[in-house]
Coordinates of C-alpha atoms and ligand atoms in Angstrom, one line a residue:
M1 CA -3.1 119.7 223.7
A2 CA -6.7 118.6 223.6
N3 CA -9.1 120.0 226.2
D4 CA -11.0 117.5 228.2
M5 CA -13.7 115.8 226.3
V6 CA -17.1 117.2 226.9
M7 CA -20.2 115.0 226.5
G8 CA -23.4 116.4 224.9
I9 CA -26.3 114.6 226.6
D10 CA -30.0 114.4 225.7
L11 CA -31.7 113.2 228.8
G12 CA -35.1 112.3 227.4
T13 CA -38.3 111.1 228.9
S14 CA -38.3 108.0 226.7
N15 CA -34.8 107.8 225.3
S16 CA -31.5 109.3 226.1
A17 CA -28.5 109.7 223.9
V18 CA -25.0 111.2 224.1
S19 CA -22.7 112.6 221.5
L20 CA -19.1 113.9 221.3
W21 CA -17.5 116.5 219.1
I22 CA -14.9 114.6 217.1
E23 CA -13.0 115.9 214.2
G24 CA -15.3 118.8 213.6
R25 CA -18.6 117.2 213.9
A26 CA -21.0 115.7 216.5
V27 CA -20.9 111.9 216.7
L28 CA -23.5 109.8 218.6
I29 CA -21.9 107.3 220.8
P30 CA -23.3 103.7 220.9
N31 CA -24.1 102.0 224.2
K32 CA -22.9 98.5 224.9
Q33 CA -25.8 97.0 222.8
G34 CA -24.5 99.1 219.9
D35 CA -27.6 101.4 220.0
V36 CA -27.3 105.2 220.0
L37 CA -30.6 105.6 221.9
T38 CA -30.7 104.3 225.5
P39 CA -34.3 103.9 226.8
S40 CA -34.7 106.1 229.9
V41 CA -35.7 103.1 232.0
I42 CA -34.2 101.9 235.3
G43 CA -34.9 98.6 236.9
L44 CA -33.8 96.0 239.4
D45 CA -33.2 92.4 238.3
D46 CA -34.0 89.4 240.5
N47 CA -30.7 89.8 242.3
E48 CA -31.4 93.4 243.1
Q49 CA -28.8 94.6 240.6
I50 CA -29.5 97.8 238.7
L51 CA -30.6 97.5 235.1
V52 CA -30.4 100.5 232.8
G53 CA -31.8 101.0 229.3
K54 CA -33.0 98.2 227.1
S55 CA -32.6 95.4 229.7
A56 CA -34.8 97.4 232.1
Q57 CA -37.3 98.3 229.4
K58 CA -37.8 94.7 228.5
R59 CA -39.1 94.1 232.0
L60 CA -41.3 97.1 232.2
Q61 CA -44.5 95.1 231.5
S62 CA -43.5 91.9 233.2
H63 CA -41.9 93.4 236.4
P64 CA -43.7 96.8 236.8
H65 CA -42.9 97.0 240.5
L66 CA -39.2 96.6 239.8
T67 CA -39.0 99.1 236.9
Q68 CA -39.4 102.9 236.5
A69 CA -39.8 104.7 233.2
S70 CA -40.7 108.4 232.3
F71 CA -39.2 109.6 235.6
K72 CA -38.2 112.8 233.9
R73 CA -41.8 113.9 234.4
F74 CA -41.1 114.0 238.2
M75 CA -37.9 116.1 238.1
G76 CA -38.1 118.9 240.6
T77 CA -40.7 117.2 242.7
N78 CA -40.5 115.3 245.9
A79 CA -42.2 112.3 244.3
E80 CA -41.0 108.9 245.6
L81 CA -40.6 106.3 242.9
S82 CA -40.2 102.8 244.0
L83 CA -38.1 100.0 242.8
G84 CA -39.0 96.9 244.8
T85 CA -38.7 97.9 248.4
Q86 CA -36.5 101.0 247.8
T87 CA -37.7 104.5 246.9
F88 CA -35.9 107.0 244.7
R89 CA -36.3 110.6 243.7
A90 CA -36.4 111.4 240.0
E91 CA -32.9 113.0 240.3
E92 CA -31.5 109.7 241.6
L93 CA -33.0 107.6 238.8
S94 CA -31.8 110.1 236.3
A95 CA -28.3 109.9 237.9
L96 CA -28.2 106.2 237.4
L97 CA -29.1 106.7 233.7
L98 CA -26.5 109.5 233.3
R99 CA -23.9 107.3 235.0
Q100 CA -24.6 104.6 232.4
L101 CA -24.2 107.1 229.5
K102 CA -21.0 108.3 231.0
E103 CA -19.7 104.8 231.3
D104 CA -20.7 104.0 227.7
V105 CA -18.7 106.9 226.5
E106 CA -15.8 105.9 228.7
A107 CA -15.8 102.4 227.4
W108 CA -16.0 103.7 223.8
L109 CA -13.2 106.2 224.3
G110 CA -11.1 104.1 226.6
Y111 CA -10.6 106.8 229.2
A112 CA -12.6 108.7 231.8
V113 CA -14.7 111.8 231.1
K114 CA -16.6 114.1 233.5
D115 CA -17.7 117.3 231.7
A116 CA -21.1 117.5 230.2
V117 CA -23.7 119.7 228.6
I118 CA -27.2 118.4 229.2
T119 CA -30.4 119.4 227.4
V120 CA -33.6 120.3 229.1
P121 CA -37.1 121.2 227.8
A122 CA -37.5 124.9 227.2
Y123 CA -40.5 125.0 229.6
F124 CA -38.5 123.5 232.5
N125 CA -38.7 125.9 235.4
D126 CA -35.8 126.7 237.7
V127 CA -36.5 123.9 240.2
Q128 CA -36.6 121.3 237.3
R129 CA -33.3 122.7 235.9
R130 CA -31.6 122.5 239.2
A131 CA -32.9 118.9 239.5
V132 CA -31.1 118.1 236.3
K133 CA -27.9 119.6 237.6
T134 CA -28.2 117.7 240.8
A135 CA -28.8 114.4 238.8
G136 CA -25.5 115.2 237.0
Q137 CA -23.7 115.8 240.2
L138 CA -25.0 112.5 241.6
A139 CA -23.8 110.7 238.5
G140 CA -20.3 112.1 239.0
L141 CA -20.6 114.6 236.1
N142 CA -19.5 118.1 235.9
V143 CA -22.4 119.8 234.3
L144 CA -21.0 122.8 232.5
R145 CA -24.3 124.0 231.2
L146 CA -27.9 123.2 230.5
L147 CA -29.1 123.8 227.0
N148 CA -32.7 124.2 225.9
E149 CA -33.8 121.2 223.7
P150 CA -35.1 123.4 220.9
T151 CA -31.9 125.4 220.9
A152 CA -30.0 122.1 220.7
A153 CA -32.1 121.1 217.7
S154 CA -31.3 124.4 215.9
L155 CA -27.6 123.7 216.5
A156 CA -27.9 120.2 215.0
F157 CA -29.8 121.5 212.0
G158 CA -27.0 124.0 211.4
L159 CA -29.2 127.1 211.7
L160 CA -26.6 129.0 213.6
E161 CA -24.9 129.9 210.4
N162 CA -27.9 132.0 209.4
K163 CA -27.9 135.6 210.5
E164 CA -31.6 135.9 211.0
H165 CA -34.0 133.1 211.5
K166 CA -37.3 132.5 213.1
Y167 CA -38.4 128.9 213.5
L168 CA -40.6 126.5 215.4
T169 CA -39.5 123.2 216.8
F170 CA -42.2 120.6 216.8
D171 CA -40.9 117.9 219.3
L172 CA -43.1 114.9 219.7
G173 CA -41.4 112.4 221.9
G174 CA -42.7 109.2 223.6
G175 CA -44.9 110.9 226.2
T176 CA -44.6 114.6 225.7
F177 CA -45.2 117.2 223.0
D178 CA -43.2 120.5 223.1
V179 CA -43.5 123.4 220.8
S180 CA -41.0 126.2 220.9
I181 CA -40.7 129.3 218.8
I182 CA -37.2 130.7 218.5
D183 CA -36.0 134.0 217.1
M184 CA -32.4 134.1 216.1
F185 CA -30.8 137.4 215.1
E186 CA -27.4 139.0 215.4
G187 CA -26.1 136.0 217.4
V188 CA -28.9 136.1 219.9
I189 CA -31.1 133.1 220.3
E190 CA -34.4 133.9 221.9
V191 CA -36.9 131.3 223.0
C192 CA -39.9 133.5 222.3
A193 CA -42.5 131.1 223.5
S194 CA -42.9 127.5 224.5
S195 CA -46.0 125.4 224.9
G196 CA -46.9 121.8 224.7
D197 CA -48.9 118.9 226.2
V198 CA -47.2 116.8 228.8
R199 CA -49.6 114.0 228.3
L200 CA -49.3 113.5 224.5
G201 CA -46.6 111.6 222.7
G202 CA -45.8 108.7 220.4
D203 CA -46.8 106.1 223.0
D204 CA -50.4 107.4 222.9
F205 CA -50.5 106.4 219.2
S206 CA -49.3 102.9 220.1
E207 CA -52.1 102.8 222.7
E208 CA -54.7 103.8 220.1
I209 CA -53.4 101.0 217.8
Y210 CA -53.6 98.6 220.7
Q211 CA -57.2 99.5 221.3
W212 CA -57.9 99.0 217.5
M213 CA -56.2 95.6 217.6
L214 CA -58.5 94.5 220.4
K215 CA -61.5 95.7 218.5
Q216 CA -60.4 93.6 215.5
H217 CA -60.3 90.5 217.7
P218 CA -62.8 91.0 220.5
A219 CA -62.0 87.5 221.8
L220 CA -58.7 88.9 223.1
K221 CA -60.5 91.5 225.1
E222 CA -61.3 89.0 227.8
V223 CA -57.6 88.1 228.3
Q224 CA -56.5 91.8 228.2
A225 CA -54.8 91.6 231.6
E226 CA -52.4 88.8 230.4
I227 CA -52.1 89.9 226.8
R228 CA -51.5 93.6 227.2
A229 CA -47.7 93.4 227.3
P230 CA -47.1 91.3 224.1
L231 CA -50.0 93.0 222.3
L232 CA -48.7 96.5 223.0
E233 CA -45.3 95.4 221.7
Q234 CA -47.0 94.4 218.4
A235 CA -48.9 97.7 218.4
E236 CA -45.6 99.6 218.6
A237 CA -44.1 97.3 215.9
L238 CA -47.1 98.1 213.7
K239 CA -46.7 101.8 214.2
I240 CA -43.0 101.7 213.4
A241 CA -43.6 99.4 210.3
L242 CA -46.2 101.9 209.1
S243 CA -43.6 104.7 209.2
K244 CA -42.3 103.2 205.9
G245 CA -45.7 103.9 204.4
G246 CA -48.4 101.8 202.8
E247 CA -49.7 99.0 205.0
A248 CA -48.2 96.7 207.6
S249 CA -49.0 93.4 209.3
V250 CA -48.2 91.8 212.6
S251 CA -49.2 88.6 214.2
L252 CA -49.2 87.2 217.7
R253 CA -49.4 83.6 218.9
W254 CA -51.7 83.2 221.8
N255 CA -53.5 80.1 223.2
E256 CA -52.1 77.9 220.4
Q257 CA -53.7 80.2 217.8
D258 CA -52.2 82.8 215.5
W259 CA -53.9 86.2 215.5
H260 CA -53.2 88.6 212.6
W261 CA -53.6 92.2 212.0
T262 CA -53.1 94.4 208.9
M263 CA -53.4 98.1 209.1
T264 CA -53.2 100.7 206.3
E265 CA -52.0 104.3 206.8
Q266 CA -55.6 105.4 206.2
M267 CA -56.8 103.2 209.0
L268 CA -54.1 104.6 211.3
T269 CA -55.2 108.1 210.5
T270 CA -58.8 107.4 211.4
C271 CA -57.8 105.6 214.5
C272 CA -55.6 108.4 215.8
Q273 CA -57.8 111.3 214.7
S274 CA -58.4 112.7 218.2
L275 CA -54.7 112.7 219.0
L276 CA -53.9 114.6 215.8
T277 CA -56.5 117.2 216.8
R278 CA -54.7 117.7 220.1
L279 CA -51.5 118.7 218.3
Q280 CA -53.1 122.0 217.2
Q281 CA -53.8 123.8 220.5
P282 CA -50.1 124.1 221.7
I283 CA -49.0 125.4 218.3
L284 CA -51.7 128.1 218.3
Q285 CA -50.8 128.9 221.9
A286 CA -47.1 129.3 221.2
L287 CA -47.8 131.4 218.1
H288 CA -50.2 133.6 220.1
D289 CA -47.7 134.0 223.0
S290 CA -44.8 134.8 220.6
R291 CA -47.0 137.3 218.7
F292 CA -45.7 135.7 215.4
T293 CA -47.8 134.5 212.6
L294 CA -47.2 131.4 210.5
N295 CA -45.7 133.5 207.7
D296 CA -43.1 134.9 210.1
L297 CA -41.5 131.5 210.5
D298 CA -38.6 130.5 208.2
D299 CA -38.5 126.9 209.3
I300 CA -40.4 124.1 211.1
L301 CA -38.0 121.6 212.7
L302 CA -39.2 118.1 213.4
V303 CA -37.8 116.6 216.5
G304 CA -38.7 113.5 218.6
G305 CA -39.0 109.9 217.5
A306 CA -42.8 110.1 216.9
T307 CA -42.3 112.6 214.1
R308 CA -40.9 109.7 212.0
M309 CA -44.6 108.8 211.4
P310 CA -45.6 110.0 208.0
L311 CA -49.0 110.8 209.5
I312 CA -47.4 113.3 211.8
R313 CA -45.4 114.9 209.0
Q314 CA -48.5 115.2 206.9
T315 CA -50.4 116.8 209.7
V316 CA -47.6 119.3 210.3
A317 CA -47.4 120.1 206.6
R318 CA -51.1 120.7 206.6
L319 CA -51.1 122.8 209.8
F320 CA -48.3 125.0 208.5
G321 CA -49.0 125.0 204.8
R322 CA -45.5 123.9 204.1
F323 CA -43.1 121.0 204.5
P324 CA -41.1 120.7 207.7
R325 CA -37.4 120.0 207.8
H326 CA -36.5 116.5 208.7
D327 CA -33.1 116.1 207.3
L328 CA -31.8 114.7 210.5
N329 CA -33.0 111.7 212.5
P330 CA -35.6 113.4 214.7
D331 CA -34.8 111.3 217.8
E332 CA -31.1 112.1 217.5
A333 CA -31.2 115.8 216.7
V334 CA -31.2 117.0 220.3
A335 CA -28.2 114.9 221.3
L336 CA -26.3 116.0 218.2
G337 CA -27.0 119.6 219.0
A338 CA -25.8 119.0 222.6
G339 CA -22.6 117.6 221.0
V340 CA -22.2 120.7 218.9
Q341 CA -22.5 122.8 222.0
A342 CA -20.0 120.5 223.8
G343 CA -17.6 121.1 220.9
M344 CA -18.0 124.8 221.3
V345 CA -17.3 124.5 225.0
M346 CA -14.1 122.5 224.3
A347 CA -12.9 124.9 221.7
D348 CA -13.7 127.7 224.1
T349 CA -15.8 129.4 221.6
A350 CA -18.8 128.3 223.7
L351 CA -21.4 129.9 221.6
D352 CA -19.1 132.9 222.1
D353 CA -21.1 135.5 220.3
V354 CA -24.3 133.7 220.7
I355 CA -26.3 135.0 223.6
L356 CA -29.1 132.8 224.8
T357 CA -32.0 134.6 226.2
D358 CA -34.8 132.8 227.9
V359 CA -38.3 133.3 228.9
M360 CA -40.1 132.7 232.1
P361 CA -42.0 129.5 231.5
F362 CA -44.7 130.0 234.2
S363 CA -46.6 133.0 235.5
L364 CA -45.7 134.3 239.0
G365 CA -48.1 136.2 241.2
I366 CA -49.8 136.7 244.5
E367 CA -53.0 135.7 246.2
T368 CA -55.7 138.3 246.1
S369 CA -59.3 138.7 247.2
K370 CA -62.5 139.4 245.2
R371 CA -65.4 141.3 246.5
N372 CA -68.6 139.3 246.9
G373 CA -71.4 141.6 248.1
A374 CA -70.3 142.8 251.6
Y375 CA -67.5 140.2 251.8
Y376 CA -64.1 139.6 250.3
E377 CA -63.4 136.1 249.1
S378 CA -59.7 135.2 249.2
G379 CA -57.9 132.5 247.2
Y380 CA -57.6 134.2 243.8
F381 CA -54.5 134.4 241.8
L382 CA -53.2 137.8 240.6
P383 CA -50.4 137.3 238.1
L384 CA -47.5 139.8 238.2
I385 CA -45.1 138.3 235.7
E386 CA -46.9 136.5 232.9
R387 CA -45.5 133.3 231.3
N388 CA -43.3 133.7 228.3
T389 CA -41.9 137.1 229.4
F390 CA -38.2 137.6 228.6
L391 CA -35.7 137.4 231.4
P392 CA -34.6 139.2 233.4
V393 CA -37.8 140.9 234.3
S394 CA -39.1 143.3 236.9
K395 CA -42.8 144.2 237.4
M396 CA -44.7 146.2 239.9
Q397 CA -48.3 146.1 240.9
T398 CA -50.2 148.1 243.5
V399 CA -52.8 146.4 245.8
S400 CA -54.9 147.8 248.6
T401 CA -56.2 146.6 252.0
V402 CA -59.6 145.0 252.1
E403 CA -60.5 145.4 255.7
D404 CA -60.9 148.3 258.1
N405 CA -58.0 148.7 260.5
Q406 CA -56.0 145.9 258.9
K407 CA -52.7 145.6 260.9
I408 CA -50.8 143.4 258.6
I409 CA -50.5 142.3 255.0
L410 CA -49.8 138.7 254.3
L411 CA -48.3 138.3 250.9
K412 CA -48.5 134.8 249.5
I413 CA -46.5 134.1 246.3
Y414 CA -47.5 131.5 243.8
Q415 CA -46.4 130.1 240.4
G416 CA -48.8 128.8 237.8
E417 CA -51.6 129.7 235.5
A418 CA -54.8 128.7 237.4
R419 CA -57.4 131.2 238.6
R420 CA -57.5 129.9 242.1
V421 CA -54.2 129.8 244.1
Q422 CA -54.9 126.4 245.4
D423 CA -54.3 125.0 242.0
N424 CA -50.9 126.7 241.6
V425 CA -47.5 126.1 243.3
F426 CA -46.9 127.9 246.6
L427 CA -43.5 129.5 246.6
G428 CA -43.3 131.5 249.8
E429 CA -44.9 134.3 251.9
M430 CA -44.0 137.5 253.7
T431 CA -45.8 139.6 256.3
I432 CA -45.5 143.3 256.8
D433 CA -47.0 145.6 259.4
I434 CA -49.1 148.5 258.0
P435 CA -50.8 151.5 259.6
Q436 CA -54.4 150.9 260.6
K437 CA -56.7 152.8 258.3
P438 CA -60.1 152.2 256.7
A439 CA -60.3 149.5 254.0
G440 CA -58.8 150.4 250.7
E441 CA -56.8 153.3 252.1
V442 CA -53.5 151.6 252.4
D443 CA -51.8 151.1 249.0
I444 CA -49.1 148.5 248.8
D445 CA -46.6 148.3 246.0
V446 CA -45.4 144.8 245.2
R447 CA -42.5 144.3 242.9
F448 CA -41.4 141.0 241.5
T449 CA -37.9 140.7 240.0
Y450 CA -36.9 137.4 238.3
T451 CA -33.2 137.1 237.4
V452 CA -31.6 135.0 234.6
D453 CA -30.3 132.7 237.4
G454 CA -33.8 131.8 238.3
L455 CA -34.1 133.8 241.5
L456 CA -37.3 135.6 242.4
E457 CA -37.0 138.7 244.5
V458 CA -40.1 140.1 246.0
E459 CA -40.1 143.7 247.3
C460 CA -43.0 145.3 249.1
R461 CA -43.7 148.7 250.5
Y462 CA -46.7 150.7 251.5
Q463 CA -47.2 154.1 250.0
G464 CA -46.0 156.9 252.3
N465 CA -43.3 154.8 253.8
P466 CA -39.9 154.6 252.2
E467 CA -39.0 151.3 253.9
V468 CA -38.8 148.3 251.6
F469 CA -39.4 144.8 252.8
R470 CA -37.7 142.1 250.8
L471 CA -38.0 138.3 250.3
L472 CA -35.7 136.3 248.2
I473 CA -37.1 133.0 247.0
E474 CA -34.3 130.7 246.2
K475 CA -35.4 127.4 247.7
V476 CA -38.6 126.3 246.3
P477 CA -40.4 123.1 247.2
G478 CA -39.0 120.1 245.4
Q479 CA -35.4 121.0 245.6
M480 CA -32.9 118.7 247.2
S481 CA -30.9 120.1 250.2
E482 CA -27.1 119.6 250.4
Q483 CA -27.7 117.0 253.0
Q484 CA -30.1 115.0 250.8
I485 CA -27.5 115.2 248.0
E486 CA -24.8 113.7 250.3
Q487 CA -27.1 110.9 251.3
S488 CA -28.1 110.2 247.7
L489 CA -24.5 110.0 246.6
L490 CA -23.9 107.2 249.2
K491 CA -27.1 105.5 248.2
I492 CA -26.2 105.4 244.6
A493 CA -22.6 104.3 245.3
D494 CA -24.1 101.4 247.3
L495 CA -26.4 100.1 244.5
K496 CA -25.2 96.9 243.0
Q497 CA -24.1 96.9 239.4
H498 CA -23.6 93.8 237.4
P499 CA -19.8 93.2 237.2
R500 CA -20.1 93.3 233.4
D501 CA -21.5 96.8 233.7
R502 CA -18.9 98.1 236.1
K503 CA -16.8 100.8 234.7
E504 CA -13.4 99.3 235.3
N505 CA -14.4 96.0 233.7
R506 CA -16.0 97.6 230.7
I507 CA -12.9 99.7 230.1
L508 CA -10.8 96.6 230.3
L509 CA -13.1 94.7 227.9
S510 CA -12.9 97.5 225.4
R511 CA -9.1 97.5 225.6
C512 CA -9.2 93.7 225.0
A513 CA -11.4 94.3 221.9
R514 CA -9.1 96.9 220.5
L515 CA -6.0 94.8 221.1
Y516 CA -7.7 91.8 219.5
E517 CA -8.2 93.9 216.3
F518 CA -4.6 94.9 216.3
L519 CA -2.9 91.5 216.9
L520 CA -2.5 88.7 214.5
G521 CA -1.8 84.9 214.5
E522 CA -1.1 83.2 217.8
D523 CA -1.1 86.5 219.8
R524 CA -4.6 87.1 218.6
Y525 CA -5.6 83.6 219.5
W526 CA -4.4 84.1 223.1
M527 CA -6.1 87.5 223.2
D528 CA -9.4 85.8 222.4
Q529 CA -8.8 83.1 225.1
V530 CA -8.0 85.8 227.8
T531 CA -11.1 87.8 226.8
T532 CA -13.4 84.8 226.9
E533 CA -12.1 83.8 230.3
F534 CA -12.6 87.3 231.6
E535 CA -16.2 87.4 230.2
R536 CA -17.0 84.1 231.9
A537 CA -15.6 85.3 235.2
L538 CA -17.8 88.5 234.9
D539 CA -20.8 86.4 234.2
S540 CA -20.2 84.2 237.2
Q541 CA -20.4 87.4 239.3
D542 CA -17.8 85.7 241.6
L543 CA -15.9 88.8 242.7
R544 CA -12.8 86.9 243.8
R545 CA -12.5 85.1 240.5
I546 CA -13.0 88.4 238.7
A547 CA -10.3 90.1 240.7
A548 CA -7.8 87.3 239.9
I549 CA -8.5 87.2 236.2
R550 CA -8.5 91.0 236.0
Q551 CA -4.8 90.9 237.1
Q552 CA -4.0 88.4 234.3
V553 CA -5.8 90.5 231.7
E554 CA -4.0 93.7 232.8
Q555 CA -0.6 91.9 232.5
F556 CA -1.5 90.5 229.1
L557 CA -2.6 93.9 227.9
S558 CA 0.4 95.7 229.2
R559 CA 2.7 93.2 227.4
Y560 CA 1.3 94.2 224.0
E561 CA -0.3 97.6 224.3
G562 CA 3.0 99.5 224.0
D563 CA 3.3 98.1 220.4
S564 CA -0.3 98.9 219.4
H565 CA 0.1 102.7 219.9
Ligands
LIG601 P1 -38.3 111.4 224.2 O1 -37.8 112.7 223.7 O2 -39.6 111.5 224.9 O3 -37.2 110.7 225.1 P2 -38.0 110.1 221.6 O4 -37.7 111.3 220.8 O5 -36.9 109.1 221.6 O6 -38.6 110.4 223.0 O7 -39.3 109.4 220.9 C1 -39.8 108.2 221.4 C2 -41.1 107.9 220.6 O8 -40.8 107.8 219.2 C3 -41.7 106.6 221.0 O9 -43.1 106.8 221.2 C4 -41.5 105.7 219.8 O10 -42.5 104.7 219.6 C5 -41.5 106.7 218.7 N1 -40.8 106.2 217.5 C6 -39.5 105.9 217.4 N2 -39.2 105.5 216.2 C7 -40.3 105.5 215.4 C8 -40.7 105.2 214.1 N3 -39.8 104.7 213.2 N4 -42.0 105.3 213.8 C9 -42.9 105.8 214.6 N5 -42.6 106.1 215.9 C10 -41.4 106.0 216.3
LIG602 MG1 -36.7 114.3 223.4

């Protein structure tokens, strides 16, 4: 009867979470530590076994060369991120994280799942979106669709029920700040504009508090190198404690001495003033690009763990002149929205009459020359499609030759916002032959067409000639080839997982736990014995011992499980 279960996944820069649509609502699924948020951190332990989540995060400061965090920033690039002697692409590290989330869900459900909806920032370009899909593929997932994070938030807040709604999502995560303006009408969800700061997040507030703590006890400045990790942990604790308002204290034992700090909300505000100021610019930018005014907005949605800080809520309230909505846990909203979407996919209503329209997150254009006296200076960017234009879009521009008797035109295509092409991303180039004439006498029409699938088609013709030259840009730098994906699959399969983390063992353990709850008396006693023995075998990491006991556990379970259903 039931369709296959679909997971809704928030693959975050700092934390990830997964939810399922169960009995008419999205439910967050806890990981094996019982937390619904899994830190997006991957590491290797001293036996070269993969660590995912909290266990990896704990070693971030103590074993930096064996740990990677914030790799989402590198999605869609060729960056090589190292773990010990091995290097990984961001897709591969994301895949390890996704695989863990998948296994957590499987351990919780007791059966295998494959289908998923994954959220992405609204500003992610096509290469980055493809990278997320590739990561899913590497993790053994079937990625049914990608959902914009602000759209997911609106689903979680239940805004879909409204006929018409304009709102802004203010998403302050661990290391990034995203602002999106959404216009929802007649079942159409439009991301009208997105903006943000990729170097601003909750962790910057912890860093400011850390600096303040050093100033309070200058003696600690000299031992900064050693003390940074534990002190930063206290700074984070202070930040979180201050979220309950009033004042908060922390202390640290160092060199046989106790060091104390007490911070009030007021002190926090003063200490983070410059960060608060930086929140304004992206909001103004998004409003400007969307051509909306503050009064046009029906709601401000707070998303991202850092918006739990009262300081941020007050700042938002002041900036917008009203109170934002925060009736959901801000760091869970995106995953919950992904679960709502997953539910729709399962029920086959799949946002049926909701059409998602998207905007082009970056400007696209060509290289052009500027006249400088008698010369032309090349290297300038001429945007053809400006950022935040609705998709699909097609735009034409006419350019002319700059030299006498020019024989060819070299069209170089770039993506970005910078004035000089060298600061933008090169996408491709095409050359066309033109008739030789005096400078400025050959006019060339260049047309850019960007489809909803993220393909850019460049068409070019010179006036007076009906022939059209075409270039399709599909493969952009930073995208993995089929062959690379094949290799990554093998590489990931080869990485060692702790036996306790292996899928088959975790499913078995969760079956044991469930049966234990069902049984009574002596049976229950024996269930406990068997489980303990299995756990000890797993901890021993002795594969032969594990295999032997696994069989016994299976037998034991099959003897009883018929009754428990
Ligand atoms: P991301 O979307 O980047 O994965 P999250 O939405 O999970 O990140 O936000 C993580 C940030 O939220 C971290 O900087 C963390 O310190 C901060 N945070 C989480 N809970 C609280 C809290 N109670 N008070 C203040 N900051 C918090
Ligand atoms: Mg997030």
